[in-house]
mmCIF file of C-alpha atoms in Angstrom:
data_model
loop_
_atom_site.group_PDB
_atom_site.id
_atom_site.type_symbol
_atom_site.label_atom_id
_atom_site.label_comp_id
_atom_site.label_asym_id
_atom_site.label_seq_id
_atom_site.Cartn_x
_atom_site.Cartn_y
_atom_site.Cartn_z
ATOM 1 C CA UNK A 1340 -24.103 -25.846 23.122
ATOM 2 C CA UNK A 1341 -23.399 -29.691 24.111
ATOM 3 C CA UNK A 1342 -22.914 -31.905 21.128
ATOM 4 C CA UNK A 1343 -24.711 -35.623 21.306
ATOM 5 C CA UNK A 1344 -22.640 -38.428 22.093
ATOM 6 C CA UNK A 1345 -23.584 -40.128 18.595
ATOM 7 C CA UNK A 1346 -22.134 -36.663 16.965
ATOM 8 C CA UNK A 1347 -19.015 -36.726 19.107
ATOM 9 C CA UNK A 1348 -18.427 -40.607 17.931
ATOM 10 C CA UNK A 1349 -19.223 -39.814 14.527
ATOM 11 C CA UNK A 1350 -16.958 -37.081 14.244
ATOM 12 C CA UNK A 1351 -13.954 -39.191 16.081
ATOM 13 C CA UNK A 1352 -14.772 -41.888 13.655
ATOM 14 C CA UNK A 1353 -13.815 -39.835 10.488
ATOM 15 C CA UNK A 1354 -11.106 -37.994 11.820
ATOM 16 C CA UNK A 1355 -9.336 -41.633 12.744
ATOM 17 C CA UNK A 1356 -10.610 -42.770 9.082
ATOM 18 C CA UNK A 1357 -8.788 -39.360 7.349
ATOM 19 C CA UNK A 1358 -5.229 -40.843 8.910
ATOM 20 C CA UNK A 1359 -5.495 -44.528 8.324
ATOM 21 C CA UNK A 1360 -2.822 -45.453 5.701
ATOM 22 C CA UNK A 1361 -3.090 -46.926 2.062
ATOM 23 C CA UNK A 1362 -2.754 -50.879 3.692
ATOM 24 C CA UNK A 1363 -4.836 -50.207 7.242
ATOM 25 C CA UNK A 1364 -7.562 -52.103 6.980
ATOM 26 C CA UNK A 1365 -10.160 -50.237 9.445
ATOM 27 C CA UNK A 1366 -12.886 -51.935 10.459
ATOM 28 C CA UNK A 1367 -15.998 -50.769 12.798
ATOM 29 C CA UNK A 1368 -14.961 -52.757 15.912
ATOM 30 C CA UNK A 1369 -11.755 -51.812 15.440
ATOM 31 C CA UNK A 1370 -12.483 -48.282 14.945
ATOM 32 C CA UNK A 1371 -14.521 -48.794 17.868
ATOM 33 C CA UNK A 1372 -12.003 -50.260 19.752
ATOM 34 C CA UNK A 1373 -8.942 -47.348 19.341
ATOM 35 C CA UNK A 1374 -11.723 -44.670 20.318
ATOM 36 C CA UNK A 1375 -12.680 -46.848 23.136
ATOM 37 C CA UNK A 1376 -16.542 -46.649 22.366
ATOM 38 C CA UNK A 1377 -19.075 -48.817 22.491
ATOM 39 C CA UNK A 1378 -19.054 -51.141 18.791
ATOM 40 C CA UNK A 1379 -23.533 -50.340 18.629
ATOM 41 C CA UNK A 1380 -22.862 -46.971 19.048
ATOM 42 C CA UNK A 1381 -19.716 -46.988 16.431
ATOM 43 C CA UNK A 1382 -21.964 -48.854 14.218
ATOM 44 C CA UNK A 1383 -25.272 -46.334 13.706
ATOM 45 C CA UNK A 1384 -22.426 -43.660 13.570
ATOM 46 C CA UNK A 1385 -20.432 -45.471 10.733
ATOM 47 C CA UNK A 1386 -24.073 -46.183 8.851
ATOM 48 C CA UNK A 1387 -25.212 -42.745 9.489
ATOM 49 C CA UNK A 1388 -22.027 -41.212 7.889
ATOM 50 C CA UNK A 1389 -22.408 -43.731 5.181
ATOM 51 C CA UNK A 1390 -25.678 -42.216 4.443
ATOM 52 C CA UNK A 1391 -24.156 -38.864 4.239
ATOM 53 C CA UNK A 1392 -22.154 -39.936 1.650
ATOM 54 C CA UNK A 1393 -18.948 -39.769 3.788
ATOM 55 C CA UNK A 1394 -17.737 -43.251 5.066
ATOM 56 C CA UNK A 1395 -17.708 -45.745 2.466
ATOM 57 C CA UNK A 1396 -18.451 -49.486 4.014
ATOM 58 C CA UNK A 1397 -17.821 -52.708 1.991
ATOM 59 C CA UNK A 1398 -18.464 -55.955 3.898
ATOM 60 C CA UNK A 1399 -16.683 -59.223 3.547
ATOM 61 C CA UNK A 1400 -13.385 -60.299 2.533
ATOM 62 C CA UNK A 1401 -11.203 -57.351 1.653
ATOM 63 C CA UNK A 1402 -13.968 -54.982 3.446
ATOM 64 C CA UNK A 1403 -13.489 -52.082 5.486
ATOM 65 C CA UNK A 1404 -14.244 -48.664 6.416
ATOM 66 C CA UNK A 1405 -12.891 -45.954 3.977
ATOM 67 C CA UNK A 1406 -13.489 -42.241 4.137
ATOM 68 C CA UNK A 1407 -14.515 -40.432 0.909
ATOM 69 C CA UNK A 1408 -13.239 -37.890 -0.996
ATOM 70 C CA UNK A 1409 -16.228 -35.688 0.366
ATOM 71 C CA UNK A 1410 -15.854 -36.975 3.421
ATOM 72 C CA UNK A 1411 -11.700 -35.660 3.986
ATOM 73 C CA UNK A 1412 -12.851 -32.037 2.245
ATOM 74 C CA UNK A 1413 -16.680 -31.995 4.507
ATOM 75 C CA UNK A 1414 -16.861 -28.847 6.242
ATOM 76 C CA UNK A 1415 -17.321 -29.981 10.150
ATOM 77 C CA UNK A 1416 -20.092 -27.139 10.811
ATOM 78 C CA UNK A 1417 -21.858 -28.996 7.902
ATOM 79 C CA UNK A 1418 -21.015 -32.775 9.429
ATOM 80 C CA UNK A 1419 -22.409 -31.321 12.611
ATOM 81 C CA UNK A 1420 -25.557 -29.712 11.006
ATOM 82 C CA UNK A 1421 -26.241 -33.239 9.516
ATOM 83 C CA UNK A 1422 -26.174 -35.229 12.920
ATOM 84 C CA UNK A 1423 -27.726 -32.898 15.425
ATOM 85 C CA UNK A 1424 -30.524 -31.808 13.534
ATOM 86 C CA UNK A 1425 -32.767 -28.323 12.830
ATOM 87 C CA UNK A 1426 -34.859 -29.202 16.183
ATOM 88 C CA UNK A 1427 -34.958 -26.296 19.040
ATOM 89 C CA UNK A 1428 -32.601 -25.899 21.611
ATOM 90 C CA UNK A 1429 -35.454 -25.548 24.180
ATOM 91 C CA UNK A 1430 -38.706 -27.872 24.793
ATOM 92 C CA UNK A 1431 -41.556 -25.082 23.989
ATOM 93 C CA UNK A 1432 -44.075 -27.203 22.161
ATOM 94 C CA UNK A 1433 -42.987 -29.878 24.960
ATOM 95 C CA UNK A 1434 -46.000 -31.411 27.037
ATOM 96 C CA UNK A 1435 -47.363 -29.438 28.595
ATOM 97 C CA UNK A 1436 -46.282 -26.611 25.854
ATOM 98 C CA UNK A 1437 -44.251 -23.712 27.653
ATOM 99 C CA UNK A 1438 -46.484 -20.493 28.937
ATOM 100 C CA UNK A 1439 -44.257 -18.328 27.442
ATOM 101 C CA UNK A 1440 -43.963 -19.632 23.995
ATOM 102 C CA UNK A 1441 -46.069 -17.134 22.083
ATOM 103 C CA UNK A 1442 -44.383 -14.069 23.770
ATOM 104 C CA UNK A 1443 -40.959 -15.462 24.436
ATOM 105 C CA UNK A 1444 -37.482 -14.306 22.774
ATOM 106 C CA UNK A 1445 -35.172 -16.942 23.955
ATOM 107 C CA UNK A 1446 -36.366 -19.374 21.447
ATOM 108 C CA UNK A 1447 -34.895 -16.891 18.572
ATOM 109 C CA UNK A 1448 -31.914 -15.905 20.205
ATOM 110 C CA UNK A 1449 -30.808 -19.558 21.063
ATOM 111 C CA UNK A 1450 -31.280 -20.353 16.976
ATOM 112 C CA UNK A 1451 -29.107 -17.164 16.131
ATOM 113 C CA UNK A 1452 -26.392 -18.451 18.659
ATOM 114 C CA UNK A 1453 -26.656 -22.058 17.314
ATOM 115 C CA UNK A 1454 -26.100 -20.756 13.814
ATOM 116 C CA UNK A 1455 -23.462 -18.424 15.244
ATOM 117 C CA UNK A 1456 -21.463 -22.250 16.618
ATOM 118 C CA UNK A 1457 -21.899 -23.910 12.911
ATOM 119 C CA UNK A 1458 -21.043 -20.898 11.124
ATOM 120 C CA UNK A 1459 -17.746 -21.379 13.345
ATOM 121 C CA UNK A 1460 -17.291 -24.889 12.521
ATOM 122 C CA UNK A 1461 -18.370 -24.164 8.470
ATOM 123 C CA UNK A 1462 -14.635 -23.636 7.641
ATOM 124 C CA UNK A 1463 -12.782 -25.921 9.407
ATOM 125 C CA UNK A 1464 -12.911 -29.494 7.237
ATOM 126 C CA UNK A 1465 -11.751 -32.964 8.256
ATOM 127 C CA UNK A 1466 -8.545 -32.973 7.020
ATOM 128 C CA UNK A 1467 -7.610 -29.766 8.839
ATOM 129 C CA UNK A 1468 -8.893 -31.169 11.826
ATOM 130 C CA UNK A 1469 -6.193 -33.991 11.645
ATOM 131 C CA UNK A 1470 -3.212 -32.087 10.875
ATOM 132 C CA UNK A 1471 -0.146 -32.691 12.921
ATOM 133 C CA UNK A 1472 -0.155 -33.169 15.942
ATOM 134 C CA UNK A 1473 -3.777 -34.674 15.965
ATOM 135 C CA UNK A 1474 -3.035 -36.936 13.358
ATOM 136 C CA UNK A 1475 -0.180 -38.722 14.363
ATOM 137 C CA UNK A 1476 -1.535 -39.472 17.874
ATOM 138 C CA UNK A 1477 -4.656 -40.930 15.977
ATOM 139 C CA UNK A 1478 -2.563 -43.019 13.630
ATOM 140 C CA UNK A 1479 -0.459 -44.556 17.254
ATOM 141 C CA UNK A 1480 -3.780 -45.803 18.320
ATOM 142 C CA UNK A 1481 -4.262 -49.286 19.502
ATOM 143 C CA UNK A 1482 -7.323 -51.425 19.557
ATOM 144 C CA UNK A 1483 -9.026 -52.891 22.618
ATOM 145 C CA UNK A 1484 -6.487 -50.550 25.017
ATOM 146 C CA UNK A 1485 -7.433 -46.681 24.453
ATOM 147 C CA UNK A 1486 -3.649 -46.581 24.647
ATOM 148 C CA UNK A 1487 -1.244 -45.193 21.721
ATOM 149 C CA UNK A 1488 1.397 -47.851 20.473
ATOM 150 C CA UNK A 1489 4.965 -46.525 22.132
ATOM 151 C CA UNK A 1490 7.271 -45.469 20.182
ATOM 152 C CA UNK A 1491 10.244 -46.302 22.283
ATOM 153 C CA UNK A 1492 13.491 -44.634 23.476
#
Protein backbone atom coordinates (compact mmCIF):
# COMPACT_ATOMS: atom_id res chain seq x y z
CA UNK A 1 0.00 0.00 0.00
CA UNK A 2 1.33 3.64 -1.11
CA UNK A 3 0.39 6.34 1.31
CA UNK A 4 -0.86 9.92 -0.35
CA UNK A 5 1.49 12.61 -0.44
CA UNK A 6 -0.97 14.85 1.79
CA UNK A 7 -0.73 11.76 4.46
CA UNK A 8 3.04 11.56 4.19
CA UNK A 9 3.19 15.60 4.86
CA UNK A 10 0.76 15.37 7.48
CA UNK A 11 2.42 12.80 9.30
CA UNK A 12 6.06 14.66 8.90
CA UNK A 13 4.30 17.70 10.11
CA UNK A 14 3.43 16.25 13.62
CA UNK A 15 6.33 14.29 14.14
CA UNK A 16 8.53 17.77 13.65
CA UNK A 17 5.67 19.47 15.94
CA UNK A 18 6.19 16.47 18.88
CA UNK A 19 10.13 17.77 19.09
CA UNK A 20 9.83 21.49 18.86
CA UNK A 21 10.89 22.93 22.28
CA UNK A 22 8.93 24.99 25.00
CA UNK A 23 10.26 28.62 23.14
CA UNK A 24 10.19 27.29 19.19
CA UNK A 25 7.81 29.12 17.74
CA UNK A 26 6.68 26.78 14.65
CA UNK A 27 4.93 28.20 12.14
CA UNK A 28 3.33 26.55 8.79
CA UNK A 29 5.89 28.02 6.33
CA UNK A 30 8.38 27.27 8.49
CA UNK A 31 7.30 23.85 9.12
CA UNK A 32 7.02 23.79 5.53
CA UNK A 33 10.22 25.00 4.96
CA UNK A 34 12.49 22.29 7.31
CA UNK A 35 10.42 19.40 5.52
CA UNK A 36 11.12 21.04 2.29
CA UNK A 37 7.38 20.85 1.05
CA UNK A 38 5.38 22.89 -0.68
CA UNK A 39 3.69 25.81 2.10
CA UNK A 40 -0.31 24.91 0.13
CA UNK A 41 0.28 21.54 0.65
CA UNK A 42 1.70 22.10 4.45
CA UNK A 43 -1.24 24.24 4.90
CA UNK A 44 -4.50 21.74 4.09
CA UNK A 45 -2.26 19.22 6.07
CA UNK A 46 -1.84 21.55 9.18
CA UNK A 47 -5.89 22.46 8.85
CA UNK A 48 -6.76 18.93 8.29
CA UNK A 49 -4.89 17.79 11.50
CA UNK A 50 -6.42 20.72 13.20
CA UNK A 51 -9.71 19.25 12.44
CA UNK A 52 -8.69 16.03 13.92
CA UNK A 53 -8.18 17.59 16.95
CA UNK A 54 -4.35 17.16 16.76
CA UNK A 55 -2.46 20.41 15.71
CA UNK A 56 -3.59 23.31 17.53
CA UNK A 57 -3.24 26.71 15.24
CA UNK A 58 -3.51 30.24 16.75
CA UNK A 59 -2.93 33.10 14.28
CA UNK A 60 -1.37 36.43 14.94
CA UNK A 61 1.04 37.77 17.27
CA UNK A 62 2.31 35.08 19.59
CA UNK A 63 0.68 32.36 17.07
CA UNK A 64 1.94 29.17 16.05
CA UNK A 65 1.55 25.62 15.43
CA UNK A 66 1.34 23.41 18.63
CA UNK A 67 0.69 19.70 18.79
CA UNK A 68 -1.91 18.44 21.32
CA UNK A 69 -1.90 16.30 23.99
CA UNK A 70 -3.94 13.80 21.69
CA UNK A 71 -2.02 14.56 19.07
CA UNK A 72 1.78 13.30 20.89
CA UNK A 73 -0.30 9.99 22.38
CA UNK A 74 -2.49 9.45 18.55
CA UNK A 75 -1.96 6.05 17.49
CA UNK A 76 -0.35 6.49 13.75
CA UNK A 77 -2.58 3.49 12.27
CA UNK A 78 -5.45 5.76 13.56
CA UNK A 79 -3.74 9.25 12.06
CA UNK A 80 -3.45 7.23 8.90
CA UNK A 81 -7.06 5.82 8.95
CA UNK A 82 -8.19 9.53 9.30
CA UNK A 83 -6.32 10.91 6.12
CA UNK A 84 -6.55 8.14 3.59
CA UNK A 85 -9.98 7.30 3.97
CA UNK A 86 -12.48 3.92 4.02
CA UNK A 87 -12.57 4.15 -0.03
CA UNK A 88 -11.40 0.80 -2.03
CA UNK A 89 -8.10 0.04 -2.98
CA UNK A 90 -9.31 -0.83 -6.53
CA UNK A 91 -11.68 1.26 -9.06
CA UNK A 92 -14.71 -1.44 -9.35
CA UNK A 93 -17.68 0.88 -9.40
CA UNK A 94 -15.19 3.07 -11.67
CA UNK A 95 -16.67 4.13 -15.19
CA UNK A 96 -17.19 1.88 -16.88
CA UNK A 97 -17.79 -0.40 -13.54
CA UNK A 98 -15.30 -3.50 -13.59
CA UNK A 99 -16.78 -6.96 -15.27
CA UNK A 100 -15.73 -8.77 -12.54
CA UNK A 101 -17.11 -6.89 -9.67
CA UNK A 102 -20.03 -9.09 -8.69
CA UNK A 103 -17.91 -12.34 -8.79
CA UNK A 104 -14.54 -10.98 -7.86
CA UNK A 105 -12.42 -11.72 -4.52
CA UNK A 106 -9.68 -9.26 -4.80
CA UNK A 107 -11.82 -6.47 -3.66
CA UNK A 108 -12.13 -8.38 -0.08
CA UNK A 109 -8.79 -9.54 0.19
CA UNK A 110 -7.19 -6.05 -0.58
CA UNK A 111 -9.59 -4.59 2.53
CA UNK A 112 -8.32 -7.52 4.85
CA UNK A 113 -4.64 -6.60 3.85
CA UNK A 114 -5.32 -2.82 4.28
CA UNK A 115 -6.66 -3.49 7.74
CA UNK A 116 -3.80 -5.95 8.23
CA UNK A 117 -1.16 -2.36 7.44
CA UNK A 118 -3.29 -0.10 10.10
CA UNK A 119 -3.62 -2.74 12.54
CA UNK A 120 0.37 -2.54 12.22
CA UNK A 121 0.56 1.07 12.58
CA UNK A 122 -2.43 1.01 15.60
CA UNK A 123 0.35 0.75 18.26
CA UNK A 124 2.97 2.76 17.32
CA UNK A 125 1.99 6.64 18.52
CA UNK A 126 3.70 9.92 17.67
CA UNK A 127 5.86 10.24 20.32
CA UNK A 128 7.39 6.80 19.76
CA UNK A 129 7.85 7.64 16.35
CA UNK A 130 10.26 10.53 17.40
CA UNK A 131 12.34 8.88 19.86
CA UNK A 132 16.05 9.22 19.55
CA UNK A 133 17.57 9.18 16.90
CA UNK A 134 14.54 10.54 14.82
CA UNK A 135 14.02 13.24 17.04
CA UNK A 136 17.09 14.91 17.33
CA UNK A 137 17.71 15.01 13.54
CA UNK A 138 14.15 16.68 13.36
CA UNK A 139 14.92 19.20 16.06
CA UNK A 140 18.63 20.16 13.78
CA UNK A 141 16.36 21.11 11.01
CA UNK A 142 16.74 24.32 9.20
CA UNK A 143 14.24 26.32 7.27
CA UNK A 144 14.38 27.19 3.58
CA UNK A 145 17.63 24.56 3.19
CA UNK A 146 16.31 20.81 3.82
CA UNK A 147 19.67 20.80 5.57
CA UNK A 148 20.21 20.01 9.49
CA UNK A 149 22.03 22.92 11.44
CA UNK A 150 25.87 21.44 12.03
CA UNK A 151 26.83 20.80 15.01
CA UNK A 152 30.50 21.36 14.58
CA UNK A 153 33.80 19.62 15.46
Amino acid sequence: MRLTAFTDISLRIVMRLAVAGDGESLTTRSVAEMLAVPYTHAAKAVARLGELGLVETRRGRGGGLWLTGEGRRASVGGIVRALEGEGDLVGCEDDPPCPLRVACRLRGALRAAREAFYAALDPVTVDSLVASPTGPALTLLLPGTSQVKDLGP
